[in-house]
Amino acid sequence: TRNVLIDVDTGVDDALGLLLAIHSKEVDVTAITTVNGNVSLETATLNTCKIVELTGEINIPVVPGANQPLKRATHFEHRIHGTDGIGGALSDMVPSKTPEDAYAPNYMIELAKSSEKPLTFIMTGPLTNLAEAVQRCPELPDYVEEVVFMGGVVSEMGNITPVAEYNVFVDPEAAKMVLDAGFKKLTQVGLDVTRKALLTEEHLKQLDGTKYGAYIRQSTSDYMKRYIERNGVKACAMHDPLAVAVAIQPNVVKKKHLYVDVETTSRICDGQTVCDFQNRLGQPPNVEVSLEVDADAFLDLFVQTIRIPMEE
Ligand code: BDR
Ligand code: CA
């Protein structure tokens, strides 16, 4: 098994990523850190505690991090994820699980340095916490086996501006810092592949009557409505769970090792991840860029892993 730390801005799909990671036998979730993004830090942390409590794995530490991007204002996404971030599901739950009294970037550094097995970081929100950790500890990459991040897009359009993906757009300075930090293996799971990883009614049916069936139906209901408005099909993109799946089963995506940079100084292209497919800049590759996905294999992994029978 791999030891992982997951950084989330929980988020409908972040929550599904957490369920996948917590129930996967291939990874051991040693900590969950939270960041502002889809919702405020406070709400992301509360949602994360609720999900952890729902799984029953209440010993996994939840550690709050940055409450705003490095240099920019917050940019919440209540229209997509609901005011509460998880589509109104679990609204009555008052979790007994509480966050640690620690700060995520420091916690990441300490955990990476003290971990027996090198850690893998799975990042499914804006990259602020990891950027701050690298600022505080430039040798952090030496202690980390791999960083898998959901963010960016290199071969098609964005989802927040014409060219930018949400997580990178929200904190492009942080994303640039992470890309430039010298991680041994930095795997990008961007919209190029996550848009093809769709949860549909068929999957919801497979989960009906199981432990998470009702939660997932409720949580994804409005999220799917947004998808229908744009694409005319009842489904939703499993952005963050796919990043988790790549840590569990790397061959669900096909990757290329390429140089990627982030635009941070443009009126219209801020947050764009620019991939140098033909090495025109002469820079050494810094990112394993996911370009193809076996969506069926991924969704099968997702459904089978979290298809837990209802407790008596
Ligand atoms: C990313 O943005 C967020 O809204 C999702 O949780 C995902 O991490 C997709 O662009
Ligand atoms: Ca997210």
PDB file of N, CA, C and O and ligand atoms in Angstrom, residues 7-15 35 37-38 81 123-126 150 165-167 223 239-241, ligand 2:
ATOM      1  N   ASP A   7      -5.336  16.491  -0.114  1.00  0.00           N
ATOM      2  CA  ASP A   7      -5.636  17.905   0.132  1.00  0.00           C
ATOM      3  C   ASP A   7      -6.893  18.257  -0.670  1.00  0.00           C
ATOM      4  O   ASP A   7      -6.931  18.078  -1.886  1.00  0.00           O
ATOM      5  N   VAL A   8      -7.921  18.753   0.020  1.00  0.00           N
ATOM      6  CA  VAL A   8      -9.243  18.913  -0.596  1.00  0.00           C
ATOM      7  C   VAL A   8      -9.869  20.276  -0.306  1.00  0.00           C
ATOM      8  O   VAL A   8      -9.592  20.891   0.722  1.00  0.00           O
ATOM      9  N   ASP A   9     -10.782  20.688  -1.221  1.00  0.00           N
ATOM     10  CA  ASP A   9     -11.615  21.881  -0.956  1.00  0.00           C
ATOM     11  C   ASP A   9     -13.070  21.421  -1.022  1.00  0.00           C
ATOM     12  O   ASP A   9     -13.858  21.923  -1.808  1.00  0.00           O
ATOM     13  N   THR A  10     -13.403  20.448  -0.229  1.00  0.00           N
ATOM     14  CA  THR A  10     -14.638  19.636  -0.335  1.00  0.00           C
ATOM     15  C   THR A  10     -15.924  20.453  -0.487  1.00  0.00           C
ATOM     16  O   THR A  10     -16.379  21.055   0.441  1.00  0.00           O
ATOM     17  N   GLY A  11     -16.542  20.434  -1.542  1.00  0.00           N
ATOM     18  CA  GLY A  11     -16.653  19.987  -2.909  1.00  0.00           C
ATOM     19  C   GLY A  11     -17.325  18.618  -3.124  1.00  0.00           C
ATOM     20  O   GLY A  11     -16.945  17.650  -2.508  1.00  0.00           O
ATOM     21  N   VAL A  12     -18.391  18.629  -4.010  1.00  0.00           N
ATOM     22  CA  VAL A  12     -19.093  17.388  -4.339  1.00  0.00           C
ATOM     23  C   VAL A  12     -18.117  16.302  -4.778  1.00  0.00           C
ATOM     24  O   VAL A  12     -18.122  15.181  -4.245  1.00  0.00           O
ATOM     25  N   ASP A  13     -17.252  16.612  -5.740  1.00  0.00           N
ATOM     26  CA  ASP A  13     -16.386  15.551  -6.279  1.00  0.00           C
ATOM     27  C   ASP A  13     -15.193  15.265  -5.369  1.00  0.00           C
ATOM     28  O   ASP A  13     -14.703  14.138  -5.325  1.00  0.00           O
ATOM     29  N   ASP A  14     -14.739  16.271  -4.602  1.00  0.00           N
ATOM     30  CA  ASP A  14     -13.690  16.003  -3.601  1.00  0.00           C
ATOM     31  C   ASP A  14     -14.185  14.935  -2.628  1.00  0.00           C
ATOM     32  O   ASP A  14     -13.448  14.017  -2.256  1.00  0.00           O
ATOM     33  N   ALA A  15     -15.446  15.098  -2.193  1.00  0.00           N
ATOM     34  CA  ALA A  15     -16.013  14.155  -1.221  1.00  0.00           C
ATOM     35  C   ALA A  15     -16.009  12.738  -1.791  1.00  0.00           C
ATOM     36  O   ALA A  15     -15.679  11.773  -1.089  1.00  0.00           O
ATOM     37  N   VAL A  35      -8.427  23.219   2.185  1.00  0.00           N
ATOM     38  CA  VAL A  35      -8.024  24.504   1.608  1.00  0.00           C
ATOM     39  C   VAL A  35      -9.285  25.214   1.112  1.00  0.00           C
ATOM     40  O   VAL A  35     -10.286  24.564   0.791  1.00  0.00           O
ATOM     41  N   GLY A  37     -11.563  27.037  -1.638  1.00  0.00           N
ATOM     42  CA  GLY A  37     -11.663  26.792  -3.080  1.00  0.00           C
ATOM     43  C   GLY A  37     -13.123  26.848  -3.461  1.00  0.00           C
ATOM     44  O   GLY A  37     -13.714  27.923  -3.464  1.00  0.00           O
ATOM     45  N   ASN A  38     -13.709  25.669  -3.693  1.00  0.00           N
ATOM     46  CA  ASN A  38     -15.139  25.612  -4.022  1.00  0.00           C
ATOM     47  C   ASN A  38     -15.964  26.344  -2.983  1.00  0.00           C
ATOM     48  O   ASN A  38     -16.982  26.965  -3.285  1.00  0.00           O
ATOM     49  N   HIS A  81     -21.495  23.561  -6.623  1.00  0.00           N
ATOM     50  CA  HIS A  81     -21.402  22.623  -5.493  1.00  0.00           C
ATOM     51  C   HIS A  81     -22.457  22.853  -4.414  1.00  0.00           C
ATOM     52  O   HIS A  81     -22.485  22.142  -3.414  1.00  0.00           O
ATOM     53  N   MET A 123      -3.772  16.054  -4.589  1.00  0.00           N
ATOM     54  CA  MET A 123      -4.270  17.415  -4.427  1.00  0.00           C
ATOM     55  C   MET A 123      -5.519  17.597  -5.286  1.00  0.00           C
ATOM     56  O   MET A 123      -5.445  17.438  -6.514  1.00  0.00           O
ATOM     57  N   THR A 124      -6.648  17.915  -4.662  1.00  0.00           N
ATOM     58  CA  THR A 124      -7.872  18.057  -5.464  1.00  0.00           C
ATOM     59  C   THR A 124      -8.536  19.427  -5.294  1.00  0.00           C
ATOM     60  O   THR A 124      -9.710  19.590  -5.607  1.00  0.00           O
ATOM     61  N   GLY A 125      -7.772  20.390  -4.823  1.00  0.00           N
ATOM     62  CA  GLY A 125      -8.262  21.772  -4.748  1.00  0.00           C
ATOM     63  C   GLY A 125      -7.178  22.697  -5.287  1.00  0.00           C
ATOM     64  O   GLY A 125      -6.169  22.235  -5.843  1.00  0.00           O
ATOM     65  N   PRO A 126      -7.344  23.998  -5.120  1.00  0.00           N
ATOM     66  CA  PRO A 126      -6.257  24.923  -5.464  1.00  0.00           C
ATOM     67  C   PRO A 126      -4.986  24.523  -4.700  1.00  0.00           C
ATOM     68  O   PRO A 126      -5.068  23.978  -3.596  1.00  0.00           O
ATOM     69  N   MET A 150      -5.285  17.228  -9.347  1.00  0.00           N
ATOM     70  CA  MET A 150      -6.355  17.494 -10.294  1.00  0.00           C
ATOM     71  C   MET A 150      -6.275  18.980 -10.592  1.00  0.00           C
ATOM     72  O   MET A 150      -6.507  19.814  -9.711  1.00  0.00           O
ATOM     73  N   GLU A 165      -8.572  25.998 -16.098  1.00  0.00           N
ATOM     74  CA  GLU A 165      -9.323  25.073 -15.239  1.00  0.00           C
ATOM     75  C   GLU A 165      -9.437  25.709 -13.859  1.00  0.00           C
ATOM     76  O   GLU A 165      -8.517  26.414 -13.412  1.00  0.00           O
ATOM     77  N   TYR A 166     -10.503  25.407 -13.134  1.00  0.00           N
ATOM     78  CA  TYR A 166     -10.806  26.080 -11.871  1.00  0.00           C
ATOM     79  C   TYR A 166      -9.655  26.054 -10.835  1.00  0.00           C
ATOM     80  O   TYR A 166      -9.269  27.107 -10.312  1.00  0.00           O
ATOM     81  N   ASN A 167      -9.149  24.878 -10.488  1.00  0.00           N
ATOM     82  CA  ASN A 167      -8.170  24.801  -9.383  1.00  0.00           C
ATOM     83  C   ASN A 167      -6.919  25.638  -9.660  1.00  0.00           C
ATOM     84  O   ASN A 167      -6.366  26.269  -8.748  1.00  0.00           O
ATOM     85  N   TYR A 223     -25.437  19.063  -8.981  1.00  0.00           N
ATOM     86  CA  TYR A 223     -24.179  19.039  -9.748  1.00  0.00           C
ATOM     87  C   TYR A 223     -24.455  18.451 -11.138  1.00  0.00           C
ATOM     88  O   TYR A 223     -23.972  18.957 -12.158  1.00  0.00           O
ATOM     89  N   HIS A 239     -13.939  14.697 -11.590  1.00  0.00           N
ATOM     90  CA  HIS A 239     -12.590  15.263 -11.633  1.00  0.00           C
ATOM     91  C   HIS A 239     -11.695  14.704 -10.512  1.00  0.00           C
ATOM     92  O   HIS A 239     -10.654  14.097 -10.756  1.00  0.00           O
ATOM     93  N   ASP A 240     -12.113  14.976  -9.286  1.00  0.00           N
ATOM     94  CA  ASP A 240     -11.238  14.651  -8.155  1.00  0.00           C
ATOM     95  C   ASP A 240     -11.093  13.145  -7.900  1.00  0.00           C
ATOM     96  O   ASP A 240      -9.970  12.676  -7.634  1.00  0.00           O
ATOM     97  N   PRO A 241     -12.191  12.370  -8.010  1.00  0.00           N
ATOM     98  CA  PRO A 241     -12.009  10.922  -7.839  1.00  0.00           C
ATOM     99  C   PRO A 241     -11.032  10.325  -8.859  1.00  0.00           C
ATOM    100  O   PRO A 241     -10.316   9.373  -8.549  1.00  0.00           O
TER     101      PRO A 241
HETATM  102 CA    CA B   2     -11.920  20.025  -5.766  1.00  0.00          CA
END
